[in-house]
Amino acid sequence: MNGGTIGGAGGPTTTVTSLSALRSAVSGASPKIIQISGIIAGDGNTIDVGNHTTVVGIGSNSGVTGGGFRVKKGTNVIFRNLQLSKSPAPTDLIELQTSTNIWVDHNTFTSDLDHGKDFYDGQLDMNHGTDFVTVSWNVFQQHFKCSLVGGSDNTGSEDSGHLRVTYHHNHFFEINSRTPSLRFGTAHIYSNFFDNILDSAVDSRDGAQTLIEDNQFTNVANPVETTLNGGFAVQRGNVFTNTTLDPNLAVGTLTSVPYSYTADPASSVASIVQANTGAGKVTGL
Ligand SMILES: *[C@@H]1O[C@H](CO)[C@@H](O)[C@H](O)[C@H]1NC(C)=O
Ligand SMILES: *[C@@H]1O[C@H](CO)[C@@H](O)[C@H](O)[C@H]1NC(C)=O
């Protein structure tokens, strides 16, 4: 959508092993591919990523801990094959602010549930009119507030008509809430495995429209919420195991999307997703 997302394709490839080298390498607007080798310790502040950038981990255990990435007023960025963990608030593991054309693919996001719910910030948050984001084949695990799309009830003027996001084939495991929580935007959520969600999974609010199809929900307190918060949902083809769908969902208008896609049936999603999600499952770019 919107011309497509190729990240740094065609630009030079740089391999980094330190925080200072990473910060420097991902800055600037020219096309570039940044490979991270090993786990880089962050300093709690954002690592700001410039336009036309691919950030990719080498092997199964490369990424950042104790800090996170931000794309602010940017476009065309890919995050792939990264291990991202434990970023203390207020830094998210990935924050997309006023940015377009972002692909977050085959990463593992890990925190813990030992601290209070506000100790870490989001694993993948999007706000201030961000648009055209695909979140595919990631593991999101052991975290309180996973993915917030639309940061505030007061940003409708920036966010309405934007925040168009797709989540597919992700494994949400031992998360408290926000897989995702969506304000104002439009989300297509298909063939994900929601696996032990302690509070709520998809939370549609402030007029958000969601199409939720072919997902497996297992041991989820509230799989889809709308009525408490003024959002909408169309749900079809989902399998609910040890969980009960709210019978009073506010049914929305999002019944089709403007691109082609291949959903896997919900009955196969748990096994397909567990075999193929997260860092270490893809090689190269
Ligand atoms: C990055 O892309 C955005 C969106 O096209 C643009 O507004 C911004 O000026 C670009 N930044 C740089 C440094 O070129
Ligand atoms: C469903 O819940 C029961 C009781 O808590 C538990 O024993 C069982 O393992 C759960 N099923 C699945 C598929 O997790």
Coordinates of C-alpha atoms and ligand atoms in Angstrom, one line a residue:
M1 CA 0.0 0.0 0.0
N2 CA 1.0 3.6 -0.5
G3 CA 3.8 2.6 -2.9
G4 CA 5.2 -0.3 -0.9
T5 CA 7.9 -0.8 1.7
I6 CA 11.4 -1.9 0.7
G7 CA 13.4 -0.4 3.5
G8 CA 17.1 0.1 2.6
A9 CA 17.1 -2.1 -0.5
G10 CA 19.7 -1.0 -2.9
G11 CA 21.7 0.8 -0.3
P12 CA 25.0 -0.2 1.4
T13 CA 25.0 -2.9 4.1
T14 CA 26.7 -2.1 7.4
T15 CA 27.2 -4.5 10.3
V16 CA 27.2 -3.1 13.8
T17 CA 28.0 -4.5 17.2
S18 CA 27.8 -1.4 19.5
L19 CA 25.1 1.1 20.5
S20 CA 27.1 4.1 19.2
A21 CA 27.7 2.4 15.8
L22 CA 24.0 1.4 15.6
R23 CA 22.7 4.9 16.4
S24 CA 25.0 6.4 13.8
A25 CA 24.3 3.8 11.1
V26 CA 20.5 4.0 11.2
S27 CA 20.4 7.8 11.1
G28 CA 20.1 9.8 7.9
A29 CA 17.6 9.5 5.0
S30 CA 19.6 7.6 2.3
P31 CA 18.9 3.9 1.6
K32 CA 20.8 1.6 3.9
I33 CA 20.8 -1.9 5.4
I34 CA 22.0 -2.2 9.0
Q35 CA 22.8 -5.7 10.3
I36 CA 23.1 -6.1 14.0
S37 CA 25.5 -8.8 15.2
G38 CA 24.8 -10.0 18.8
I39 CA 22.7 -8.3 21.5
I40 CA 23.5 -4.6 21.9
A41 CA 22.8 -3.1 25.3
G42 CA 20.7 0.1 25.0
D43 CA 20.9 3.1 27.3
G44 CA 17.1 3.4 27.9
N45 CA 16.8 6.1 25.2
T46 CA 15.4 5.8 21.7
I47 CA 17.5 4.8 18.8
D48 CA 16.1 7.0 16.0
V49 CA 15.9 5.4 12.6
G50 CA 16.0 7.5 9.4
N51 CA 14.0 7.0 6.2
H52 CA 14.7 4.1 3.8
T53 CA 16.3 1.8 6.3
T54 CA 16.3 -1.9 7.0
V55 CA 17.4 -3.0 10.4
V56 CA 18.0 -6.8 10.5
G57 CA 19.5 -9.2 13.0
I58 CA 22.1 -11.8 12.1
G59 CA 21.2 -15.3 13.2
S60 CA 18.8 -16.1 15.9
N61 CA 20.1 -13.9 18.7
S62 CA 20.8 -10.4 17.6
G63 CA 19.0 -7.2 18.6
V64 CA 18.7 -4.7 21.4
T65 CA 18.0 -5.0 25.1
G66 CA 17.3 -2.1 27.5
G67 CA 16.3 0.4 24.9
G68 CA 14.3 0.6 21.7
F69 CA 13.9 2.1 18.2
R70 CA 11.8 5.0 17.1
V71 CA 10.8 6.2 13.7
K72 CA 9.6 9.8 13.9
K73 CA 8.2 11.6 10.9
G74 CA 9.8 8.9 8.7
T75 CA 8.9 6.5 6.0
N76 CA 9.9 3.2 4.5
V77 CA 11.6 1.2 7.3
I78 CA 11.8 -2.5 7.9
F79 CA 12.6 -4.2 11.2
R80 CA 13.4 -7.9 10.8
N81 CA 14.8 -10.9 12.6
L82 CA 15.6 -9.0 15.8
Q83 CA 15.5 -10.0 19.5
L84 CA 14.1 -6.9 21.3
S85 CA 13.7 -7.0 25.1
K86 CA 13.1 -5.1 28.3
S87 CA 13.0 -1.4 27.5
P88 CA 12.2 0.6 30.6
A89 CA 9.5 3.3 30.2
P90 CA 9.2 5.7 28.6
T91 CA 11.0 4.1 25.7
D92 CA 9.1 1.5 23.6
L93 CA 10.8 -1.4 22.0
I94 CA 9.6 0.1 18.7
E95 CA 7.7 3.4 18.5
L96 CA 6.3 4.6 15.2
Q97 CA 5.4 8.3 15.4
T98 CA 3.9 10.2 12.4
S99 CA 5.5 7.7 10.1
T100 CA 4.4 5.7 7.0
N101 CA 5.2 2.4 5.3
I102 CA 6.7 0.3 8.1
W103 CA 7.1 -3.5 8.1
V104 CA 7.8 -5.3 11.4
D105 CA 8.6 -8.9 10.5
H106 CA 9.9 -12.0 12.2
N107 CA 11.1 -10.4 15.5
T108 CA 10.8 -11.6 19.1
F109 CA 9.7 -9.0 21.6
T110 CA 10.3 -10.2 25.2
S111 CA 9.8 -8.5 28.6
D112 CA 8.6 -10.0 31.9
L113 CA 5.6 -9.8 34.1
D114 CA 7.7 -9.5 37.3
H115 CA 7.6 -5.7 37.4
G116 CA 4.5 -3.4 37.6
K117 CA 2.5 -2.8 34.5
D118 CA 4.1 0.6 33.8
F119 CA 7.7 -0.5 34.3
Y120 CA 8.2 -1.2 30.6
D121 CA 6.5 0.8 27.9
G122 CA 5.0 -0.7 24.8
Q123 CA 6.5 -3.4 22.8
L124 CA 5.3 -1.9 19.5
D125 CA 3.4 1.4 19.7
M126 CA 2.1 3.7 16.9
N127 CA 0.8 7.2 17.2
H128 CA 0.3 10.7 15.8
G129 CA -1.1 9.7 12.4
T130 CA 1.2 6.8 11.6
D131 CA -0.1 4.9 8.6
F132 CA 0.5 1.8 6.4
V133 CA 2.1 -0.6 8.9
T134 CA 2.4 -4.4 8.6
V135 CA 3.2 -6.5 11.7
S136 CA 3.9 -10.1 10.6
W137 CA 5.3 -13.3 12.0
N138 CA 6.5 -11.8 15.3
V139 CA 6.5 -13.3 18.8
F140 CA 5.3 -10.8 21.5
Q141 CA 5.7 -12.3 24.9
Q142 CA 5.7 -11.8 28.7
H143 CA 4.6 -8.2 28.7
F144 CA 1.8 -6.0 30.2
K145 CA 0.9 -3.5 27.5
C146 CA 1.9 -5.0 24.2
S147 CA 0.9 -2.8 21.2
L148 CA -0.9 0.6 21.5
V149 CA -2.1 2.1 18.2
G150 CA -3.3 5.6 18.9
G151 CA -1.7 7.1 21.9
S152 CA -4.5 9.2 23.3
D153 CA -8.3 9.9 23.3
N154 CA -7.4 13.5 22.3
T155 CA -5.5 12.8 19.0
G156 CA -8.5 12.1 16.8
S157 CA -7.7 15.0 14.5
E158 CA -4.3 13.5 13.7
D159 CA -5.3 9.9 13.8
S160 CA -8.7 9.6 12.1
G161 CA -8.3 8.3 8.6
H162 CA -4.8 7.0 9.5
L163 CA -3.4 4.3 11.7
R164 CA -4.2 1.7 9.0
V165 CA -2.4 -1.4 10.3
T166 CA -2.3 -5.2 9.5
Y167 CA -1.3 -7.8 12.1
H168 CA -1.0 -11.3 10.8
H169 CA 0.6 -14.6 11.9
N170 CA 1.9 -13.2 15.2
H171 CA 2.1 -15.2 18.4
F172 CA 0.9 -13.2 21.4
F173 CA 2.0 -15.2 24.4
E174 CA 1.5 -14.4 28.1
I175 CA 0.5 -10.8 27.5
N176 CA -1.8 -8.8 29.8
S177 CA -3.4 -6.5 27.2
R178 CA -3.3 -4.5 24.0
T179 CA -2.8 -7.1 21.2
P180 CA -3.4 -4.5 20.0
S181 CA -5.4 -1.7 21.5
L182 CA -6.6 0.6 18.7
R183 CA -8.0 4.1 18.8
F184 CA -9.4 5.8 15.7
G185 CA -7.6 3.6 13.2
T186 CA -8.3 0.7 11.0
A187 CA -6.9 -2.8 11.7
H188 CA -6.9 -6.0 9.8
I189 CA -6.0 -8.8 12.2
Y190 CA -5.8 -12.3 10.7
S191 CA -4.3 -15.7 11.4
N192 CA -2.7 -14.7 14.7
F193 CA -2.4 -17.0 17.8
F194 CA -3.6 -15.3 21.0
D195 CA -2.2 -17.6 23.6
N196 CA -2.7 -16.8 27.3
I197 CA -3.9 -13.2 27.3
L198 CA -4.5 -12.2 30.9
D199 CA -6.8 -9.2 30.5
S200 CA -7.9 -8.3 27.0
A201 CA -6.6 -9.0 23.5
V202 CA -8.0 -6.8 20.7
D203 CA -9.4 -3.6 22.2
S204 CA -11.2 -1.4 19.7
R205 CA -12.0 2.1 20.9
D206 CA -12.7 5.6 19.8
G207 CA -14.4 4.7 16.6
A208 CA -11.7 2.3 15.4
Q209 CA -12.7 -0.3 12.8
T210 CA -11.3 -3.8 13.0
L211 CA -11.6 -6.9 10.9
I212 CA -10.6 -9.9 13.0
E213 CA -10.5 -13.2 11.1
D214 CA -9.1 -16.7 11.2
N215 CA -7.3 -16.3 14.5
Q216 CA -6.9 -18.8 17.3
F217 CA -7.7 -17.5 20.8
T218 CA -6.7 -19.8 23.6
N219 CA -7.0 -19.0 27.3
V220 CA -7.9 -15.3 26.7
A221 CA -9.8 -13.3 29.3
N222 CA -11.5 -11.0 26.8
P223 CA -10.7 -11.8 23.2
V224 CA -12.4 -8.7 21.6
E225 CA -13.6 -5.6 23.3
T226 CA -15.7 -2.8 21.7
T227 CA -18.6 -1.8 23.8
L228 CA -16.8 -0.4 26.7
N229 CA -14.7 1.9 24.6
G230 CA -16.7 2.9 21.5
G231 CA -14.9 0.9 18.9
F232 CA -16.1 -1.6 16.3
A233 CA -15.3 -5.1 15.2
V234 CA -16.2 -7.6 12.5
Q235 CA -15.1 -11.1 13.5
R236 CA -15.3 -14.2 11.5
G237 CA -13.6 -17.6 11.2
N238 CA -12.0 -17.4 14.6
V239 CA -11.6 -20.3 17.0
F240 CA -12.1 -19.6 20.7
T241 CA -10.7 -22.2 23.1
N242 CA -11.2 -21.7 26.8
T243 CA -12.5 -18.2 26.2
T244 CA -15.8 -16.5 25.6
L245 CA -16.5 -13.9 23.0
D246 CA -18.5 -10.9 24.2
P247 CA -22.0 -11.4 22.7
N248 CA -22.6 -7.7 22.5
L249 CA -19.8 -6.6 20.2
A250 CA -20.4 -3.4 18.3
V251 CA -20.3 -4.7 14.7
G252 CA -18.4 -2.4 12.4
T253 CA -18.1 -1.7 8.7
L254 CA -14.7 -3.2 7.9
T255 CA -15.5 -6.3 6.0
S256 CA -12.9 -6.2 3.3
V257 CA -9.4 -4.7 2.7
P258 CA -7.9 -3.1 -0.4
Y259 CA -5.1 -5.7 -0.9
S260 CA -4.8 -9.4 -1.5
Y261 CA -3.7 -11.8 1.3
T262 CA -3.8 -15.4 2.2
A263 CA -5.1 -16.2 5.6
D264 CA -4.5 -19.6 7.2
P265 CA -7.6 -21.2 8.8
A266 CA -7.8 -20.7 12.5
S267 CA -7.6 -24.4 13.2
S268 CA -4.1 -24.5 11.8
V269 CA -2.8 -21.2 13.1
A270 CA -1.4 -22.3 16.4
S271 CA 0.9 -24.8 14.8
I272 CA 1.9 -22.7 11.8
V273 CA 2.6 -19.7 13.9
Q274 CA 4.6 -21.5 16.6
A275 CA 6.8 -23.1 13.9
N276 CA 7.5 -19.9 12.0
T277 CA 7.4 -16.8 14.2
G278 CA 10.1 -14.7 15.8
A279 CA 13.8 -14.2 15.2
G280 CA 15.9 -17.0 13.9
K281 CA 13.3 -18.3 11.4
V282 CA 14.4 -16.2 8.3
T283 CA 17.9 -15.7 7.0
G284 CA 19.1 -12.8 4.8
L285 CA 16.9 -10.0 3.8
Ligands
LIG1 C1 11.6 11.3 5.7 O1 10.4 11.0 5.0 C2 9.4 11.9 5.4 C3 8.1 11.4 4.8 O2 8.3 11.4 3.4 C4 9.7 13.3 5.1 O3 8.7 14.2 5.5 C5 11.0 13.7 5.8 O4 11.4 15.0 5.4 C6 12.1 12.7 5.4 N1 13.3 13.0 6.2 C7 14.5 13.3 5.7 C8 15.5 13.6 6.7 O5 14.7 13.3 4.5
LIG2 C1 -8.4 -25.0 29.2 O1 -8.5 -24.7 30.6 C2 -8.3 -25.9 31.4 C3 -8.7 -25.5 32.8 O2 -7.9 -24.4 33.2 C4 -6.9 -26.4 31.2 O3 -6.7 -27.6 31.9 C5 -6.6 -26.7 29.7 O4 -5.3 -27.0 29.5 C6 -7.0 -25.5 28.9 N1 -6.9 -25.8 27.5 C7 -5.9 -25.3 26.7 C8 -6.0 -25.7 25.2 O5 -5.1 -24.5 27.0

